[in-house]
Amino acid sequence: MRARAAAPPLGDIAVGSMLLNNRSYVQATGPSVSLTLNNAPAKDALMSLARLGGYGFVYVGDPESDPTKTTPVGVTMAFRNERFDRALNSVLLASGLQAKLDGRTLMVGTAISSKTFGPQMSKVFRLNQVKVDKAANYLASLGASMNVINTITTTTGEASSAGTNQLSNQTSQTTQKSTQVETYGASVGPLLGLTGTTDTRLGTVTLVGDPQLISSAESYLKQLDLRRRQVAVKVQILNVNLANDRFVDASFSARMGDTFIVSESGKGHLNFGQYKPGGPSGSGIYGQGVSGVPGTYSSYGQVPQQRVVQPMVASQSVVNPVVQEQAVFPPQEPGGDPIFVPKLDSMGRPIYVPSSDPAASQTLKPVYDSNGQPIYVPDANPAAEQTLKPVYDNKGRVKYVPSSEQYRQPGNSFYAYIEAQIIARNAKTLAQPTLLVQEGEKATVETGTDVVVNVERDENGDTGTTTYTYEKETAGLTLEVDVDKIDDNGFITMNVNPSVSVPVPAQQAPGTETGGAQIFNLNKRDLQSGSIRLRDGQTLILTGVVSEQQIEEVKKWPILGDLPLIGSMFRSSESTRSKDELVILVTPRVLDDDQGGVFGYGYRPSTQQATQLMQNGF
């Protein structure tokens, strides 16, 4: 048996009432009337009644009607000692004509609401809440004649093709603007005879007409221009993510003579005999120490990538031997030695010439470039050793490659290891935003962090450069509140659309280059409440979703993996368990603008910097 809560009683709606006199009823006085009419002309009957009551009579014709096509209206009635006003208004009612008293003159016609001998009133109303176009439409529906100015733009020119209305793009086109005054309004209503216009810049409505009509229109505008209220919507969002991962892995390897056994994460590899059977990785003789032979593994890990650099030496030029040039003079004394004097150039510098001594040795001099730096050339010495230099990427980082070293299982050996790991993660997102929203308006708040969700890599073959384009999204909270209506019973009708997203690091495929950026996946949850109706101060749980997921994965040897105790050496198990919970609560509070409030008006910041900013700003 399910209990049903009783619906709250429907409250009263806001009512604005005003008393309107029947404008079609003429309040005239006169003697009692006794008459009998049988299809008599209404104009003549009304003229006779006006004379009987001592009133002047004026018939106001419709200027838009054709007098030659007007059919006289005949009335039929009989009265005996009837009141004068009832008799007069009975004739008006039967004939379909209108009448009004202006002093002691009875004015009769088909449309006389705006006809008068006295002055008319003009009044300007500046509206606060309602838009002027909405107010104009409202007054027009009550019978007021509202004027609006429309701007019409006309473009003329040659057609782009024969038989079409589309203009060509030539400069021969001309554009003309003209304004037209359009008048609209209902043909019946309590404001019939009132004329008005609007000004959107000032937000005003100007009315011209009878003072009584303007007074009635003012009452309507006051009821229409009521203050729109505001509501402070407090939204509490709790997003909890619990994850518990368990991983148990057992592996071992053994070699006994020519028999080789490997158990790797629940997968079994066995080889019997000296030769390895042919397969995808090739075949070979056991113990050769090359790739593809049982018992031989590539060494794990990476080493810095290096490149071979040929030996270099400084470039040198060979210089032939030279001697200082000398002048020979004969001896001054008989039997003496000749005299040698060094030769000098015009600047007084010694002059050198190639040496004629066959035993003189050549010399070597370094060769420099235009910047004065030594020039290096490949070493011609065959015994010179090559050198290795690290290889860097375009960001100056050392590149790493898998190690080429190999490991070979020794004979008669047994190795085993067990790896077990339990990972528990707890992510909680708590947000309590409060939005101040006016009736009929929408507010949005967004807070979070931009994360990279995709990377596009572009290589320029001409320049050899690589560029990366990053696509980002916001991870965090996005809340949109749309307040449709705040009624007089304390209920708020609104739409609440929260969105919560949590970034999760994405696993990248081997060899994928992202330019050093971490890629994320977004765990996103959206809610669109639709139209909900809450009482002032009432808290509603929009959603309380709990989702739980558990995945068990086991890899094992056939038969051996099911053995007790030692079976754990022949199997690998992995368990993943996650639990998500999302709770969203909404509490609206209608603000009383006359008394202020704590939402925005009485806010007290918690930091000294915010307090100083508010004091300086106000």
C-alpha positions as CSV (number, residue, x, y, z in Angstrom):
1,M,0.0,0.0,0.0
2,R,1.4,3.3,-1.1
3,A,0.6,6.5,0.8
4,R,-0.2,9.5,-1.3
5,A,0.5,13.0,0.0
6,A,-2.3,15.4,-0.2
7,A,-1.9,18.2,-2.7
8,P,-1.6,21.7,-1.0
9,P,-4.6,23.8,-1.4
10,L,-4.6,26.2,-4.3
11,G,-3.9,29.7,-3.2
12,D,-5.6,32.9,-4.4
13,I,-4.3,34.6,-7.5
14,A,-3.4,38.3,-7.5
15,V,-6.4,40.3,-8.5
16,G,-6.5,44.0,-9.4
17,S,-10.1,45.3,-9.8
18,M,-11.5,48.6,-11.0
19,L,-15.1,49.8,-11.6
20,L,-15.9,50.9,-15.1
21,N,-19.0,52.8,-16.0
22,N,-21.0,51.8,-19.0
23,R,-19.8,54.4,-21.5
24,S,-22.7,53.5,-23.9
25,Y,-25.3,54.5,-21.3
26,V,-26.2,58.2,-21.4
27,Q,-27.0,59.7,-18.0
28,A,-29.8,62.1,-19.2
29,T,-32.7,63.5,-17.2
30,G,-36.1,64.5,-18.3
31,P,-39.9,63.8,-17.9
32,S,-41.4,60.4,-18.1
33,V,-41.9,59.1,-21.7
34,S,-44.9,57.4,-23.2
35,L,-44.5,56.6,-26.9
36,T,-45.2,54.0,-29.5
37,L,-42.8,53.5,-32.5
38,N,-43.2,51.1,-35.4
39,N,-40.1,51.0,-37.7
40,A,-39.6,54.7,-37.1
41,P,-36.3,56.4,-38.1
42,A,-34.0,56.3,-35.2
43,K,-32.5,59.8,-35.9
44,D,-36.0,61.4,-35.8
45,A,-36.9,59.5,-32.6
46,L,-33.7,60.6,-30.8
47,M,-34.2,64.2,-31.9
48,S,-37.8,64.2,-30.5
49,L,-36.5,62.8,-27.2
50,A,-33.8,65.4,-27.0
51,R,-36.3,68.2,-27.4
52,L,-38.6,66.6,-24.8
53,G,-35.7,66.6,-22.3
54,G,-34.5,70.1,-23.2
55,Y,-31.3,69.0,-24.8
56,G,-29.7,70.2,-28.0
57,F,-29.2,67.6,-30.7
58,V,-26.1,67.0,-33.0
59,Y,-25.8,64.1,-35.3
60,V,-22.2,63.3,-36.1
61,G,-21.8,61.3,-39.3
62,D,-19.0,58.9,-40.1
63,P,-16.6,60.6,-42.6
64,E,-15.5,57.2,-44.0
65,S,-19.0,56.0,-44.8
66,D,-20.9,56.7,-48.1
67,P,-24.0,58.8,-47.2
68,T,-25.7,57.7,-50.4
69,K,-25.5,54.0,-49.4
70,T,-26.6,54.5,-45.8
71,T,-29.9,52.8,-45.0
72,P,-32.1,54.6,-42.4
73,V,-32.4,52.6,-39.2
74,G,-35.9,52.0,-38.1
75,V,-36.8,51.2,-34.4
76,T,-39.9,49.6,-33.0
77,M,-40.9,50.0,-29.3
78,A,-43.7,51.1,-26.9
79,F,-43.4,52.8,-23.6
80,R,-45.9,54.1,-21.0
81,N,-44.6,56.5,-18.3
82,E,-41.0,55.2,-18.7
83,R,-38.0,57.0,-17.2
84,F,-36.5,59.4,-19.7
85,D,-32.9,58.0,-19.6
86,R,-34.2,54.4,-20.1
87,A,-36.3,55.5,-23.1
88,L,-33.4,57.4,-24.7
89,N,-30.9,54.5,-24.2
90,S,-33.5,52.0,-25.4
91,V,-33.6,53.8,-28.8
92,L,-29.8,53.9,-28.9
93,L,-29.6,50.2,-28.2
94,A,-32.2,49.3,-30.8
95,S,-30.6,51.5,-33.5
96,G,-26.9,50.6,-32.8
97,L,-26.0,54.3,-32.6
98,Q,-23.8,55.9,-29.9
99,A,-24.5,59.0,-27.9
100,K,-22.8,61.2,-25.3
101,L,-23.7,64.4,-23.4
102,D,-21.4,67.3,-23.8
103,G,-23.0,69.9,-21.5
104,R,-26.6,70.2,-22.6
105,T,-26.0,68.9,-26.1
106,L,-26.7,65.3,-27.0
107,M,-24.2,64.1,-29.6
108,V,-25.3,61.0,-31.6
109,G,-23.4,59.1,-34.3
110,T,-21.8,55.8,-35.2
111,A,-18.4,56.6,-33.6
112,I,-18.4,59.6,-31.2
113,S,-16.2,58.3,-28.4
114,S,-13.4,60.7,-29.4
115,K,-15.7,63.6,-30.3
116,T,-16.1,66.4,-27.7
117,F,-16.4,70.2,-27.4
118,G,-14.1,70.3,-24.4
119,P,-10.3,70.0,-24.1
120,Q,-8.5,66.6,-24.2
121,M,-5.8,65.4,-21.9
122,S,-2.3,64.2,-22.8
123,K,-0.3,62.2,-20.3
124,V,3.1,60.5,-20.4
125,F,3.7,57.3,-18.4
126,R,7.2,56.1,-17.8
127,L,7.2,52.3,-17.2
128,N,9.5,50.5,-14.8
129,Q,9.1,46.8,-15.4
130,V,7.0,46.0,-18.4
131,K,8.3,46.7,-21.9
132,V,6.6,49.6,-23.8
133,D,5.7,47.4,-26.8
134,K,4.0,44.9,-24.5
135,A,2.1,47.7,-22.8
136,A,1.1,49.2,-26.2
137,N,-0.3,45.8,-27.3
138,Y,-2.2,45.5,-24.0
139,L,-3.8,49.0,-24.3
140,A,-4.7,48.3,-28.0
141,S,-6.5,45.1,-27.0
142,L,-8.7,47.2,-24.7
143,G,-9.7,49.5,-27.5
144,A,-7.1,52.2,-27.5
145,S,-5.7,53.3,-30.8
146,M,-1.9,52.9,-30.7
147,N,0.4,54.5,-33.3
148,V,3.7,52.9,-34.3
149,I,6.3,54.1,-36.8
150,N,7.7,51.5,-39.2
151,T,10.8,52.1,-41.3
152,I,10.5,50.5,-44.8
153,T,13.7,49.9,-46.8
154,T,13.3,49.5,-50.5
155,T,16.2,48.4,-52.8
156,T,15.8,48.8,-56.6
157,G,18.1,47.8,-59.4
158,E,18.6,45.5,-62.3
159,A,17.6,41.9,-62.0
160,S,20.4,39.3,-62.0
161,S,18.6,37.3,-64.7
162,A,15.4,37.7,-66.7
163,G,12.2,36.6,-65.0
164,T,13.6,36.6,-61.5
165,N,13.2,39.0,-58.5
166,Q,16.8,38.6,-57.4
167,L,18.9,41.8,-57.9
168,S,22.3,41.7,-59.4
169,N,25.4,42.8,-57.4
170,Q,26.1,45.8,-59.7
171,T,26.6,49.2,-58.3
172,S,23.4,50.5,-60.0
173,Q,21.3,49.4,-57.0
174,T,19.7,52.2,-55.0
175,T,18.3,51.9,-51.5
176,Q,15.4,54.1,-50.2
177,K,14.1,54.4,-46.7
178,S,10.6,55.6,-45.8
179,T,8.6,55.8,-42.6
180,Q,5.0,54.9,-42.2
181,V,2.7,55.4,-39.2
182,E,0.7,52.3,-38.5
183,T,-2.4,52.5,-36.3
184,Y,-3.8,49.4,-34.6
185,G,-6.3,48.6,-31.9
186,A,-9.5,46.7,-31.1
187,S,-12.8,48.0,-32.4
188,V,-14.5,47.5,-29.0
189,G,-13.3,47.9,-25.4
190,P,-13.3,50.2,-22.4
191,L,-10.5,52.4,-23.8
192,L,-12.2,53.1,-27.2
193,G,-11.5,56.7,-28.3
194,L,-8.0,56.9,-26.6
195,T,-5.0,57.5,-28.8
196,G,-1.4,56.7,-27.8
197,T,2.2,56.1,-28.9
198,T,5.4,54.8,-27.4
199,D,9.1,55.7,-27.0
200,T,11.4,52.7,-26.6
201,R,14.5,54.9,-25.7
202,L,12.8,56.5,-22.6
203,G,10.5,53.5,-22.0
204,T,7.4,55.8,-22.0
205,V,3.8,55.5,-23.2
206,T,2.0,58.8,-24.3
207,L,-1.8,58.8,-24.2
208,V,-4.2,61.5,-25.6
209,G,-7.9,61.5,-25.0
210,D,-10.7,62.1,-22.6
211,P,-9.5,62.5,-19.0
212,Q,-11.8,59.8,-17.8
213,L,-10.3,57.4,-20.4
214,I,-6.8,58.3,-19.4
215,S,-7.6,57.7,-15.8
216,S,-8.9,54.2,-16.7
217,A,-5.8,53.5,-18.8
218,E,-3.6,54.6,-15.9
219,S,-5.2,52.1,-13.7
220,Y,-4.6,49.4,-16.2
221,L,-0.9,50.3,-16.6
222,K,-0.4,50.4,-12.8
223,Q,-1.7,46.8,-12.6
224,L,0.4,45.8,-15.6
225,D,3.6,47.4,-14.5
226,L,4.0,45.4,-11.3
227,R,7.5,44.8,-10.0
228,R,9.1,41.6,-11.1
229,R,10.5,39.7,-8.1
230,Q,13.8,38.1,-7.7
231,V,14.8,34.7,-6.4
232,A,18.0,33.3,-4.9
233,V,18.5,29.8,-6.1
234,K,20.9,27.7,-4.1
235,V,22.1,24.5,-5.8
236,Q,24.1,21.9,-3.9
237,I,25.9,19.3,-6.1
238,L,27.6,16.3,-4.6
239,N,29.5,14.0,-7.0
240,V,31.3,11.0,-5.4
241,N,33.4,8.5,-7.4
242,L,34.8,5.5,-5.5
243,A,37.2,3.0,-7.3
244,N,38.8,-0.1,-5.9
245,D,41.2,-2.1,-8.3
246,R,42.9,-5.3,-7.3
247,F,45.6,-7.0,-9.4
248,V,47.4,-10.3,-8.6
249,D,49.9,-11.6,-11.1
250,A,52.2,-14.6,-10.7
251,S,54.9,-15.6,-13.2
252,F,57.9,-17.9,-13.3
253,S,60.5,-19.4,-15.6
254,A,62.5,-22.6,-15.4
255,R,65.1,-24.4,-17.5
256,M,66.0,-28.0,-17.0
257,G,68.4,-29.3,-19.7
258,D,66.7,-28.8,-23.0
259,T,63.3,-28.2,-21.4
260,F,62.2,-24.6,-21.0
261,I,59.0,-23.5,-19.2
262,V,57.6,-20.0,-18.9
263,S,54.4,-18.9,-17.1
264,E,53.8,-15.3,-17.8
265,S,50.6,-13.7,-16.4
266,G,48.6,-16.9,-16.7
267,K,50.0,-17.7,-20.2
268,G,52.1,-20.9,-20.5
269,H,55.1,-21.3,-22.8
270,L,56.8,-24.7,-23.0
271,N,59.7,-25.9,-25.2
272,F,61.0,-29.5,-25.2
273,G,64.2,-30.3,-27.0
274,Q,67.1,-28.4,-28.4
275,Y,65.3,-27.0,-31.4
276,K,62.5,-24.4,-31.2
277,P,59.6,-25.2,-33.6
278,G,58.9,-22.8,-36.4
279,G,56.4,-20.0,-35.6
280,P,55.7,-16.3,-36.2
281,S,59.0,-15.4,-34.4
282,G,61.1,-17.9,-36.5
283,S,63.0,-21.0,-35.4
284,G,66.5,-21.6,-34.1
285,I,68.8,-23.8,-32.0
286,Y,68.5,-23.5,-28.2
287,G,71.4,-21.7,-26.6
288,Q,72.6,-19.7,-29.6
289,G,71.9,-16.4,-27.8
290,V,70.1,-14.8,-30.7
291,S,66.6,-13.4,-30.9
292,G,63.8,-16.0,-31.3
293,V,65.6,-18.8,-29.4
294,P,64.0,-20.1,-26.2
295,G,65.6,-18.8,-23.1
296,T,66.8,-15.6,-24.7
297,Y,65.1,-12.3,-23.9
298,S,65.6,-8.7,-24.9
299,S,66.8,-6.6,-22.0
300,Y,64.1,-4.4,-20.5
301,G,64.5,-0.7,-20.3
302,Q,65.6,2.1,-22.6
303,V,69.0,3.7,-23.2
304,P,69.8,7.2,-24.7
305,Q,69.9,7.2,-28.4
306,Q,73.3,8.0,-29.8
307,R,74.8,8.7,-33.2
308,V,78.3,7.8,-34.5
309,V,80.6,10.8,-35.2
310,Q,83.6,10.3,-37.4
311,P,87.0,11.5,-36.0
312,M,87.9,15.1,-37.0
313,V,91.1,17.0,-36.9
314,A,91.9,20.7,-37.3
315,S,92.6,21.7,-40.9
316,Q,96.2,22.8,-41.5
317,S,98.0,24.2,-44.5
318,V,101.6,23.2,-45.5
319,V,104.1,26.1,-45.6
320,N,107.4,25.7,-47.5
321,P,110.6,26.9,-45.7
322,V,111.7,30.5,-46.3
323,V,114.8,32.6,-45.5
324,Q,115.4,36.3,-45.2
325,E,116.6,37.8,-48.5
326,Q,120.1,39.4,-48.3
327,A,122.2,41.6,-50.5
328,V,125.9,40.6,-51.1
329,F,128.6,43.2,-51.0
330,P,132.3,42.5,-52.0
331,P,134.9,42.5,-49.2
332,Q,136.4,45.8,-48.3
333,E,139.8,44.4,-47.8
334,P,141.8,42.1,-50.1
335,G,141.3,38.5,-49.1
336,G,138.3,39.4,-46.9
337,D,134.8,37.7,-46.7
338,P,131.8,39.2,-48.6
339,I,129.4,41.3,-46.6
340,F,125.6,40.2,-46.3
341,V,123.0,42.9,-45.6
342,P,119.2,42.0,-45.1
343,K,116.8,43.5,-47.7
344,L,113.9,45.6,-46.5
345,D,110.6,46.6,-48.3
346,S,109.3,50.1,-48.6
347,M,107.7,49.8,-45.2
348,G,111.0,48.8,-43.6
349,R,109.9,45.1,-43.2
350,P,112.3,42.1,-44.0
351,I,111.8,40.4,-47.3
352,Y,111.5,36.5,-47.3
353,V,112.3,34.2,-50.2
354,P,112.0,30.4,-50.6
355,S,114.9,28.5,-49.0
356,S,117.3,26.7,-51.3
357,D,118.5,24.4,-48.6
358,P,117.3,20.9,-49.5
359,A,117.5,19.8,-45.8
360,A,115.0,22.5,-44.7
361,S,111.7,21.1,-43.3
362,Q,108.1,22.3,-44.1
363,T,105.9,23.7,-41.4
364,L,102.1,23.4,-40.7
365,K,99.7,26.3,-39.9
366,P,96.0,26.1,-38.7
367,V,93.3,27.1,-41.2
368,Y,90.7,29.5,-39.9
369,D,87.3,30.6,-41.3
370,S,86.0,34.1,-41.9
371,N,85.0,34.3,-38.1
372,G,88.5,33.3,-37.0
373,Q,87.4,29.8,-35.8
374,P,89.5,26.7,-36.7
375,I,88.2,24.6,-39.6
376,Y,87.9,20.8,-39.0
377,V,88.2,18.1,-41.6
378,P,87.8,14.2,-41.4
379,D,90.8,12.5,-39.9
380,A,92.9,10.6,-42.4
381,N,94.3,8.3,-39.7
382,P,92.8,4.8,-40.1
383,A,93.5,4.0,-36.5
384,A,91.5,7.0,-35.2
385,E,88.5,6.0,-33.0
386,Q,84.9,7.0,-33.7
387,T,82.9,8.9,-31.0
388,L,79.3,8.8,-29.9
389,K,77.1,11.8,-29.3
390,P,73.5,11.9,-27.8
391,V,70.5,12.5,-30.2
392,Y,68.1,15.3,-29.2
393,D,64.5,16.1,-30.3
394,N,63.2,19.4,-31.5
395,K,62.7,20.5,-27.9
396,G,66.3,19.8,-26.8
397,R,65.4,16.6,-24.9
398,V,67.5,13.4,-25.1
399,K,65.8,10.6,-27.2
400,Y,65.6,7.1,-25.8
401,V,65.5,3.8,-27.6
402,P,64.9,0.2,-26.4
403,S,68.1,-1.5,-25.2
404,S,69.6,-4.0,-27.7
405,E,71.2,-6.1,-25.0
406,Q,69.9,-9.6,-24.4
407,Y,69.5,-11.8,-21.4
408,R,69.7,-15.7,-21.6
409,Q,68.3,-18.0,-19.1
410,P,71.0,-20.0,-17.3
411,G,70.7,-23.8,-17.3
412,N,69.0,-25.7,-14.4
413,S,67.4,-22.5,-13.0
414,F,64.1,-21.5,-11.6
415,Y,62.9,-17.9,-11.2
416,A,59.5,-16.8,-9.9
417,Y,57.8,-13.5,-8.8
418,I,54.4,-12.6,-7.6
419,E,53.0,-9.1,-8.1
420,A,50.0,-7.8,-6.2
421,Q,48.5,-4.3,-6.1
422,I,45.4,-2.7,-4.7
423,I,44.5,0.8,-5.8
424,A,41.7,2.8,-4.1
425,R,40.6,6.1,-5.6
426,N,38.2,8.6,-4.1
427,A,37.1,11.6,-6.1
428,K,34.5,14.0,-4.6
429,T,33.2,17.2,-6.2
430,L,31.2,19.5,-3.9
431,A,29.7,22.7,-5.2
432,Q,27.2,25.1,-3.6
433,P,26.6,28.0,-6.0
434,T,23.9,30.6,-5.3
435,L,22.4,32.5,-8.3
436,L,20.3,35.6,-8.0
437,V,17.8,35.5,-10.9
438,Q,15.0,37.9,-11.8
439,E,11.6,36.6,-12.8
440,G,11.6,35.7,-16.5
441,E,15.4,35.8,-16.8
442,K,18.2,33.2,-17.1
443,A,21.5,33.0,-15.2
444,T,24.6,30.9,-15.8
445,V,27.7,30.1,-13.7
446,E,30.7,28.2,-15.0
447,T,33.8,27.2,-13.0
448,G,36.5,24.7,-13.8
449,T,39.8,24.1,-15.5
450,D,40.6,23.8,-19.2
451,V,42.2,20.4,-20.1
452,V,43.5,19.0,-23.4
453,V,41.2,16.4,-24.9
454,N,42.7,16.1,-28.3
455,V,46.0,16.9,-30.1
456,E,46.5,17.3,-33.9
457,R,50.0,17.0,-35.2
458,D,51.0,18.8,-38.5
459,E,54.4,18.3,-40.1
460,N,55.7,20.8,-42.7
461,G,57.9,18.9,-45.2
462,D,59.3,22.1,-46.7
463,T,60.6,23.6,-43.5
464,G,61.0,20.4,-41.4
465,T,59.0,21.9,-38.5
466,T,56.2,20.2,-36.5
467,T,53.3,22.1,-35.1
468,Y,50.7,20.9,-32.6
469,T,47.0,22.0,-32.3
470,Y,45.4,21.5,-28.9
471,E,41.7,21.1,-28.4
472,K,40.5,22.0,-24.9
473,E,37.3,21.6,-22.9
474,T,36.3,22.9,-19.5
475,A,36.3,20.3,-16.7
476,G,34.3,21.5,-13.7
477,L,30.8,22.8,-13.0
478,T,28.4,24.5,-15.4
479,L,25.0,25.6,-14.0
480,E,22.1,27.3,-15.8
481,V,19.0,28.4,-14.0
482,D,16.0,29.8,-15.9
483,V,13.2,31.3,-13.7
484,D,10.0,31.3,-15.6
485,K,7.6,32.6,-13.0
486,I,7.2,33.6,-9.3
487,D,3.5,33.5,-8.4
488,D,1.7,35.1,-5.5
489,N,1.4,31.8,-3.6
490,G,5.1,31.6,-3.0
491,F,5.8,29.1,-5.8
492,I,8.7,29.4,-8.2
493,T,8.5,27.7,-11.7
494,M,12.0,27.3,-13.1
495,N,14.4,25.1,-15.1
496,V,17.7,23.9,-13.6
497,N,20.4,22.4,-16.0
498,P,23.6,21.4,-14.1
499,S,26.6,19.7,-15.7
500,V,29.5,18.2,-13.8
501,S,32.6,16.9,-15.5
502,V,35.7,15.3,-14.0
503,P,39.0,14.9,-16.0
504,V,40.4,11.4,-16.3
505,P,43.9,10.8,-17.7
506,A,43.7,9.0,-21.1
507,Q,46.0,6.1,-22.0
508,Q,48.1,7.0,-25.0
509,A,49.0,4.5,-27.7
510,P,52.7,3.7,-28.1
511,G,54.4,6.0,-30.5
512,T,51.8,8.7,-30.2
513,E,53.3,12.2,-30.0
514,T,51.3,14.9,-28.2
515,G,54.0,17.6,-27.9
516,G,54.4,16.9,-24.2
517,A,50.7,17.5,-23.4
518,Q,48.7,15.2,-21.2
519,I,45.4,14.0,-22.8
520,F,42.3,13.7,-20.7
521,N,38.9,12.1,-21.1
522,L,36.0,13.9,-19.4
523,N,33.7,11.9,-17.1
524,K,30.6,14.1,-17.7
525,R,27.1,14.1,-16.1
526,D,24.4,16.4,-17.4
527,L,20.9,16.9,-16.0
528,Q,18.0,18.8,-17.6
529,S,15.2,19.1,-15.0
530,G,12.6,20.5,-17.3
531,S,10.0,22.8,-15.7
532,I,9.8,22.2,-12.0
533,R,7.6,24.1,-9.4
534,L,9.0,24.7,-5.9
535,R,7.7,26.6,-2.9
536,D,9.7,29.4,-1.4
537,G,12.4,27.8,0.8
538,Q,11.6,24.3,-0.2
539,T,14.4,21.9,-1.0
540,L,14.0,19.4,-3.8
541,I,16.4,16.5,-4.7
542,L,16.5,16.6,-8.4
543,T,18.5,13.4,-8.7
544,G,20.0,10.8,-6.4
545,V,21.7,8.3,-8.8
546,V,23.9,5.5,-7.5
547,S,25.7,3.4,-10.1
548,E,28.0,0.5,-9.3
549,Q,30.2,-1.5,-11.7
550,Q,32.4,-4.6,-11.0
551,I,34.6,-6.4,-13.5
552,E,36.5,-9.6,-12.7
553,E,39.1,-10.9,-15.2
554,V,41.2,-14.1,-14.7
555,K,43.9,-15.6,-17.0
556,K,45.1,-19.1,-16.1
557,W,46.6,-22.3,-17.4
558,P,44.2,-25.1,-18.2
559,I,43.8,-27.4,-15.2
560,L,46.9,-26.2,-13.4
561,G,45.4,-22.8,-12.8
562,D,42.5,-24.4,-10.9
563,L,44.7,-26.3,-8.4
564,P,44.6,-25.0,-4.8
565,L,47.6,-23.2,-3.4
566,I,50.1,-23.8,-6.3
567,G,47.4,-22.8,-8.8
568,S,48.1,-19.1,-8.1
569,M,51.5,-19.6,-9.8
570,F,49.6,-20.5,-13.0
571,R,47.1,-17.7,-13.2
572,S,46.6,-13.9,-13.1
573,S,43.6,-12.1,-11.8
574,E,42.4,-8.6,-12.0
575,S,39.3,-7.0,-10.3
576,T,37.9,-3.5,-11.0
577,R,35.1,-2.0,-8.9
578,S,33.7,1.5,-9.2
579,K,30.8,3.3,-7.5
580,D,29.4,6.6,-8.6
581,E,26.9,8.7,-6.7
582,L,25.4,12.0,-7.9
583,V,23.1,14.1,-5.7
584,I,21.7,17.5,-6.7
585,L,19.5,19.6,-4.4
586,V,17.8,22.9,-5.3
587,T,16.5,25.5,-2.8
588,P,14.9,28.7,-4.1
589,R,14.2,31.7,-1.9
590,V,12.1,34.7,-3.0
591,L,13.8,38.0,-2.1
592,D,12.0,40.9,-0.5
593,D,13.6,44.0,-2.1
594,D,12.1,46.3,0.5
595,Q,13.9,44.6,3.4
596,G,17.1,43.8,1.6
597,G,18.5,40.3,2.3
598,V,21.6,38.3,2.7
599,F,21.9,37.4,-1.0
600,G,24.2,40.1,-2.4
601,Y,22.9,42.9,-0.2
602,G,24.4,41.9,3.1
603,Y,27.3,39.9,1.8
604,R,30.4,39.8,4.0
605,P,33.6,38.7,2.3
606,S,36.0,36.3,4.1
607,T,39.3,37.8,3.0
608,Q,40.8,41.2,3.7
609,Q,41.5,41.9,0.0
610,A,37.8,41.4,-0.9
611,T,36.7,43.6,2.0
612,Q,39.1,46.4,0.9
613,L,37.8,46.1,-2.7
614,M,34.2,46.4,-1.6
615,Q,35.0,49.5,0.5
616,N,36.8,51.2,-2.3
617,G,34.1,50.3,-4.8
618,F,31.2,51.7,-2.7
